[in-house]
Tab-separated table of C-alpha atoms in Angstrom:
chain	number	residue	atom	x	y	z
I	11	UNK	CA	140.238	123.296	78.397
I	12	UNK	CA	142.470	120.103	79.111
I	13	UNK	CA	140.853	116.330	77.791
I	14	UNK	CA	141.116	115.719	81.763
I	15	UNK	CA	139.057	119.007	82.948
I	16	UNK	CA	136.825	118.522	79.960
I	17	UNK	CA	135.675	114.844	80.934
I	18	UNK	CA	135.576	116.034	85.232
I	19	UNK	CA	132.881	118.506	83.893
I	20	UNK	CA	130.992	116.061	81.829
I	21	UNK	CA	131.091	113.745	84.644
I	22	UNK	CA	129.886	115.780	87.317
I	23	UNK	CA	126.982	117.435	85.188
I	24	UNK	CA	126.224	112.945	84.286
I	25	UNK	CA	125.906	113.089	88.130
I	26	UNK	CA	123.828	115.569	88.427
I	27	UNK	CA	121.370	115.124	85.912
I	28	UNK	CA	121.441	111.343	87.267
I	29	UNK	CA	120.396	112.823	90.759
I	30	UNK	CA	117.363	115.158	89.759
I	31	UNK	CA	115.961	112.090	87.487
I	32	UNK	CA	115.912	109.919	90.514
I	33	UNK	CA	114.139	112.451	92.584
I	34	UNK	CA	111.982	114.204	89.669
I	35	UNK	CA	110.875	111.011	88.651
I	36	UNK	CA	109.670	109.379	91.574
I	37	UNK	CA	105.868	109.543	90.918
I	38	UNK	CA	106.114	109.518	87.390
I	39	UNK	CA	108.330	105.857	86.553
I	40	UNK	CA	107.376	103.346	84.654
I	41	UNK	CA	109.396	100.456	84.753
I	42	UNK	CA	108.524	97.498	87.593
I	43	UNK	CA	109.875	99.059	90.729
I	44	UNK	CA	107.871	98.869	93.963
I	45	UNK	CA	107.419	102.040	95.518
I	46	UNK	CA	106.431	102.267	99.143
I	47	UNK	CA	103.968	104.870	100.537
I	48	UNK	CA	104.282	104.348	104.523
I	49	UNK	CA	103.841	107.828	106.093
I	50	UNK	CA	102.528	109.576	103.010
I	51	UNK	CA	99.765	111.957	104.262
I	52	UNK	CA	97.165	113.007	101.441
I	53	UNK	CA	96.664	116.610	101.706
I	54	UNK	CA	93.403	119.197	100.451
I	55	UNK	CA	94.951	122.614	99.336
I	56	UNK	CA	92.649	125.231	99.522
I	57	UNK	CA	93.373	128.495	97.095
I	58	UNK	CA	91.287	131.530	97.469
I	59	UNK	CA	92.836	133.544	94.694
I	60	UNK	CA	94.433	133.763	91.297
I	61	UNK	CA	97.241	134.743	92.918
I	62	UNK	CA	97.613	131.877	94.977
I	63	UNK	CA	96.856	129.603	92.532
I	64	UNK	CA	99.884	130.843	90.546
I	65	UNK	CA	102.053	129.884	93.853
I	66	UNK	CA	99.874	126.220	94.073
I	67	UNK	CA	100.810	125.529	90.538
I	68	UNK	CA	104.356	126.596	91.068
I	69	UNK	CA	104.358	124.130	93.959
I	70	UNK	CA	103.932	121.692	91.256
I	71	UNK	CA	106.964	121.710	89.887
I	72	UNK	CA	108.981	122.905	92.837
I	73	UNK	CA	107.802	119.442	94.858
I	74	UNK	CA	107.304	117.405	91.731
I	75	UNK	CA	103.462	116.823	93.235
I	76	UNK	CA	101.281	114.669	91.364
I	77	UNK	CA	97.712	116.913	92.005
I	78	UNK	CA	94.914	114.620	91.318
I	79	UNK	CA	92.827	117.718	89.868
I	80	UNK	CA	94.170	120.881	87.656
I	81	UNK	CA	95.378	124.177	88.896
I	82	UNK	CA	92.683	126.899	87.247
I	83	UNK	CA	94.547	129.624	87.319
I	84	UNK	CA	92.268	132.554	86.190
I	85	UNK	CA	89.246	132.754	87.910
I	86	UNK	CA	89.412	129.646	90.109
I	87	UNK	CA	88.738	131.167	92.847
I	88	UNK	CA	87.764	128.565	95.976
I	89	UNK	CA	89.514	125.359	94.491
I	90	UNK	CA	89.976	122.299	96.197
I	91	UNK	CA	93.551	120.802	94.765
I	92	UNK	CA	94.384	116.933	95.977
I	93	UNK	CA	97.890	115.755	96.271
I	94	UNK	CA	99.711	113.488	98.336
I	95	UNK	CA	102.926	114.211	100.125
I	96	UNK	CA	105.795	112.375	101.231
I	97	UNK	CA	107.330	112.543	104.507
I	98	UNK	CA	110.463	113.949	103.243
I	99	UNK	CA	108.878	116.466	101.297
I	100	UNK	CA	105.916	117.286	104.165
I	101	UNK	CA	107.590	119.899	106.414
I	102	UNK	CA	109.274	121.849	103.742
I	103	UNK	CA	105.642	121.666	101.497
I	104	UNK	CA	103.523	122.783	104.500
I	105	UNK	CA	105.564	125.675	105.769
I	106	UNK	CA	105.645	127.059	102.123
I	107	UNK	CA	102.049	126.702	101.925
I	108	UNK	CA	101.814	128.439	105.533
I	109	UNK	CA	103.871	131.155	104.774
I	110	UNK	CA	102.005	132.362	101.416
I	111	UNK	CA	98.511	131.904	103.451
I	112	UNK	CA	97.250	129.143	101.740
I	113	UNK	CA	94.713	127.218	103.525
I	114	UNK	CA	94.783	123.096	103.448
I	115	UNK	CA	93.919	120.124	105.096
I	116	UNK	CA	95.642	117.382	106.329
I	117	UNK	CA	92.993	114.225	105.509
I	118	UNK	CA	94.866	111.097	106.275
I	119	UNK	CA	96.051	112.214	109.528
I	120	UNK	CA	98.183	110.377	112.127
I	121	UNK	CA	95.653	108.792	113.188
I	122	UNK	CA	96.101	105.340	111.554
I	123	UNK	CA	98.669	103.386	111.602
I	124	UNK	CA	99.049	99.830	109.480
I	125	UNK	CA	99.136	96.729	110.960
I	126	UNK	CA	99.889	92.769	110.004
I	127	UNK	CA	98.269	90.155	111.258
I	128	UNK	CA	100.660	87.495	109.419
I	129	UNK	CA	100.790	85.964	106.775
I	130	UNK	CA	98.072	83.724	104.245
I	131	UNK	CA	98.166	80.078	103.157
I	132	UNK	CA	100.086	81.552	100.017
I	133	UNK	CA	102.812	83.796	102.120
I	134	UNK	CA	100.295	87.357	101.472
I	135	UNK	CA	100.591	89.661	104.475
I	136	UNK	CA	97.366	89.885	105.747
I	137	UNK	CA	97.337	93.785	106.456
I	138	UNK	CA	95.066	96.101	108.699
I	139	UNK	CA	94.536	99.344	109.751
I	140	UNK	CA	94.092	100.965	113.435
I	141	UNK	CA	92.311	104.199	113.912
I	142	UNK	CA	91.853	106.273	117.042
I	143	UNK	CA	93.141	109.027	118.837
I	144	UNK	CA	93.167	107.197	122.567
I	145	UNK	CA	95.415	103.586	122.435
I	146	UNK	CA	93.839	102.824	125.992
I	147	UNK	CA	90.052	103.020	124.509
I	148	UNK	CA	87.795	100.083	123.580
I	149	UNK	CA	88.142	98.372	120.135
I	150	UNK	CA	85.803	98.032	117.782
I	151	UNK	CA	86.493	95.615	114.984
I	152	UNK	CA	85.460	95.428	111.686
I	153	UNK	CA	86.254	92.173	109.847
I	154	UNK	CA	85.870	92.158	105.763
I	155	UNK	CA	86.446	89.830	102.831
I	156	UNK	CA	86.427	86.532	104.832
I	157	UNK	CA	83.965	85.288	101.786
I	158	UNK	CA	86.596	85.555	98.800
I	159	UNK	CA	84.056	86.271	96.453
I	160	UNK	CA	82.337	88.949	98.619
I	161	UNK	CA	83.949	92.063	96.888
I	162	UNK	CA	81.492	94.564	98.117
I	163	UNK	CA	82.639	93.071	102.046
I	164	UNK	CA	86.827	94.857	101.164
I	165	UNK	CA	85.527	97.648	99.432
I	166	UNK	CA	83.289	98.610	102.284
I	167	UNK	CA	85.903	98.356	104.854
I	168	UNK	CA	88.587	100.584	102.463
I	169	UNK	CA	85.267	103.458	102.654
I	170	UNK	CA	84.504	103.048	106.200
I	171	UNK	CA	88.812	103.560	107.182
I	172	UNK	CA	88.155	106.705	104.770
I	173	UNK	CA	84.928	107.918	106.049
I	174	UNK	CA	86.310	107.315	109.678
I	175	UNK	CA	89.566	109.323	108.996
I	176	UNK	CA	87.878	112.154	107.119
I	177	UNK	CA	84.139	112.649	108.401
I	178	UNK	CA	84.319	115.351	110.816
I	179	UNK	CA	80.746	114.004	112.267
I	180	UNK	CA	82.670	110.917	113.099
I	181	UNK	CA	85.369	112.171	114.987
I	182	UNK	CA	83.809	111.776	117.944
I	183	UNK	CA	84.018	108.136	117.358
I	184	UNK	CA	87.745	107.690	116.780
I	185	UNK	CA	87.966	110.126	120.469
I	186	UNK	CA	85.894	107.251	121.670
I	187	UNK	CA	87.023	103.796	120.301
I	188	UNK	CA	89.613	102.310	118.935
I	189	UNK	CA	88.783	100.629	115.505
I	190	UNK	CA	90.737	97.860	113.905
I	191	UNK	CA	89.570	97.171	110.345
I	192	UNK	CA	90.444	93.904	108.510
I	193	UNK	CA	89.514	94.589	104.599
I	194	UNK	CA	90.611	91.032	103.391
I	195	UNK	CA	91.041	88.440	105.810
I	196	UNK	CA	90.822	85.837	103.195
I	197	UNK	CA	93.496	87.444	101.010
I	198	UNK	CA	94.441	84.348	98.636
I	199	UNK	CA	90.620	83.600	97.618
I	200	UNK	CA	90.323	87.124	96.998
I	201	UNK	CA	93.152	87.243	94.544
I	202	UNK	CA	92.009	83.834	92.806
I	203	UNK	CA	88.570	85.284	92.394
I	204	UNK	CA	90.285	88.239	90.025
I	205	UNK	CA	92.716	85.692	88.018
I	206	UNK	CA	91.095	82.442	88.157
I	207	UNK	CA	87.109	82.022	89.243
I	208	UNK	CA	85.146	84.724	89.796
I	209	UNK	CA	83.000	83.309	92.353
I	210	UNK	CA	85.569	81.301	94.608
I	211	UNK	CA	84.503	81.566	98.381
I	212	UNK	CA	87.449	78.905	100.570
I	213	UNK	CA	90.776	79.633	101.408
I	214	UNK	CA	93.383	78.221	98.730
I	215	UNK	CA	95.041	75.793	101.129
I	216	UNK	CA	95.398	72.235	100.322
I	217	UNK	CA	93.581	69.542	101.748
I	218	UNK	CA	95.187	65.873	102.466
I	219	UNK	CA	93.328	63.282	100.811
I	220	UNK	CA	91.733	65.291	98.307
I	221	UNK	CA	91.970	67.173	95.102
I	222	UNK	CA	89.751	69.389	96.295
I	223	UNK	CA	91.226	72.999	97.974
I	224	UNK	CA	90.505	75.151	100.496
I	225	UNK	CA	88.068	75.471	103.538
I	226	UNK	CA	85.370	78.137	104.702
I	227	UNK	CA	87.263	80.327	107.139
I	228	UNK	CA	84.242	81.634	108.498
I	229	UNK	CA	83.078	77.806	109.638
I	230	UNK	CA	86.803	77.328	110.779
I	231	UNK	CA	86.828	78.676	113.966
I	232	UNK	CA	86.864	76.768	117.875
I	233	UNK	CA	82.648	77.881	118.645
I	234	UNK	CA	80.309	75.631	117.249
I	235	UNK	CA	82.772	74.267	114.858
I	236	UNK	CA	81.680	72.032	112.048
I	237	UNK	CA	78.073	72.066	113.496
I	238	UNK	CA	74.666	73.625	111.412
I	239	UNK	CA	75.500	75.121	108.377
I	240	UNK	CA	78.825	73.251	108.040
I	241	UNK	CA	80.432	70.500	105.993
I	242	UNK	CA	82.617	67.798	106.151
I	243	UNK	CA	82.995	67.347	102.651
I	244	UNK	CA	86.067	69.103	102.005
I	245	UNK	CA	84.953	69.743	98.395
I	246	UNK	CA	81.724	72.021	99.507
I	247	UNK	CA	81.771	75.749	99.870
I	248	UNK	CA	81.026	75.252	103.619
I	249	UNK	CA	83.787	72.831	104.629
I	250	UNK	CA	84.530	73.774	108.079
I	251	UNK	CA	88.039	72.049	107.696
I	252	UNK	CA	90.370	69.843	109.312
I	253	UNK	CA	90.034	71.280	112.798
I	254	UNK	CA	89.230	74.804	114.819
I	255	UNK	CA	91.743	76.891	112.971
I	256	UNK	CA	93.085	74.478	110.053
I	257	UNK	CA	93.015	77.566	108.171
I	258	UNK	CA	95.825	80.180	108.897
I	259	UNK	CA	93.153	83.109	107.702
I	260	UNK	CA	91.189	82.525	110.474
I	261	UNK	CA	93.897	81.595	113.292
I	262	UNK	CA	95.284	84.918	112.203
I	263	UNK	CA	92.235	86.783	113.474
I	264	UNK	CA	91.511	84.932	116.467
I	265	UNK	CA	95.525	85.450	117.646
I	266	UNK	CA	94.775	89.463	117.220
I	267	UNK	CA	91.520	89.065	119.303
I	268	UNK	CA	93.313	87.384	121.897
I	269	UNK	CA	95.916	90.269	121.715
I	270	UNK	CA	92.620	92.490	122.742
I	271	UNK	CA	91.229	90.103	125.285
I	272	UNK	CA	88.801	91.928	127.549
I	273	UNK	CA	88.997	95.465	125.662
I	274	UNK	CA	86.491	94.219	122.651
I	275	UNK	CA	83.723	96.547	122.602
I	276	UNK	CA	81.898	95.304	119.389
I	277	UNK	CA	82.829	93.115	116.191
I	278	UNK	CA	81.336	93.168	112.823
I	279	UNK	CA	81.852	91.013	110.478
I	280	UNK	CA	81.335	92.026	106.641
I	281	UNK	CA	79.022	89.755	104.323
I	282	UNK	CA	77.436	90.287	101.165
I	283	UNK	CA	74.882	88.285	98.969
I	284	UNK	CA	75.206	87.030	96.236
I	285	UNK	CA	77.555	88.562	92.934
I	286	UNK	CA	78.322	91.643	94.471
């Protein structure tokens, strides 16, 4: 073989290699790149025999799945294997799983969809999530972390999205309503209360005329602003702020109730006591 053929062939098999890394490795990297799970559907696989869990765990490899539980292949009869699926990989994954008659279930179903109310003080997208089945139904809202230091408030709202997407008994609801679910409206005090002060509660904007930072979004808004319960003093954990809606947190929320003017059924808002 020619210098020339011999280096074409070493070239092409560079490519290749170079090709299945990229795609083998896609769950499995570990250097700093950001990897983006829009449309990824997390799936329940249901094998009733060995036999079938000798296909699941062949799936495996074949879709480079990461399964969040092992494959027991003798005598694991009735398993429950967890795995989530991209949406270039879904339609070839589920008709393989179809055609060898293995039972699963789709539990993040299209029935969410992600949403942005704009961005913090601090330039963090301040994200949601929509639930229902009906786009002409009444909304329910659920507002969370608005409190920075409320950690309980997020965490509940990231359980009730799950419960709401995967409780059969609550399916009723999502025929019913539709549910938009805020887990951190306050995203910057959230994220200072895990780097910097554990118990932080304002915003993280700055205030003219002071050293002092941030305002309570939750005393920030246009109805009975700056009255009982609130403070002027810009350095207290209940400064109401500048003016109805200083705060971009806050103005965030009330432009997406506006956006829902006369088709609010309820709104809760999230609070916890205390250290949480």
């Amino acid at each position: 073989m020619s210098l020339i053929s011999s280096s074409i062939l070493l070239l092409i098999i560079v490519i290749i290699n170079t090709v299945n890394t990229t795609s083998i490795h896609r769950y499995y990297r570990d250097d700093d790149a950001i990897l983006d799970y829009d449309g990824h559907q997390l799936i329940c696989i249901r094998p009733m025999n060995d036999e079938q869990n000798m296909i699941v765990r062949q799936f495996e490899h074949d879709f480079m799945l990461d399964y969040w539980n092992p494959v027991i292949v003798d005598g694991g009869n009735h398993q429950q294997i967890m795995t989530v699926i991209e949406p270039l990989k879904r339609s070839e994954f589920l008709t393989k799983l179809n055609e060898s008659n293995i039972e699963y279930d789709i539990l993040i179903p299209q029935k969410a969809e992600k949403i942005s109310l704009g961005y913090s003080y601090e330039k963090r997208n301040i994200l949601g999530i929509k639930i229902g089945n009906n786009s002409d139904s009444r909304v329910i809202f659920v507002e969370c972390g608005m409190h920075a230091r409320e950690w309980i408030s997020p965490a509940f709202c990231i359980w009730l999205s799950g419960q709401l997407l995967t409780n059969r008994q609550l399916s009723t609801y999502i025929d019913r309503y539709q549910f938009i679910i805020i887990p951190s409206v306050n995203v910057d005090g959230y994220v200072f209360t895990h780097t910097n002060q554990r118990l932080w509660r304002k915003t993280r904007s700055r205030q003219f005329g002071t050293n002092c930072v941030g305002a309570d979004p939750n005393r920030n808004w246009n109805s009975f602003w700056c009255q009982r319960g609130s403070s002027s003093n810009p350095c207290s954990n209940t400064y109401c702020g500048r003016s109805p809606f200083s705060e971009i947190e806050s103005k965030q929320m009330a432009n997406l109730l506006e956006r829902y003017q006369g088709k609010i059924f309820a709104y809760f808002a999230i609070h916890s006591y205390s250290q949480l």
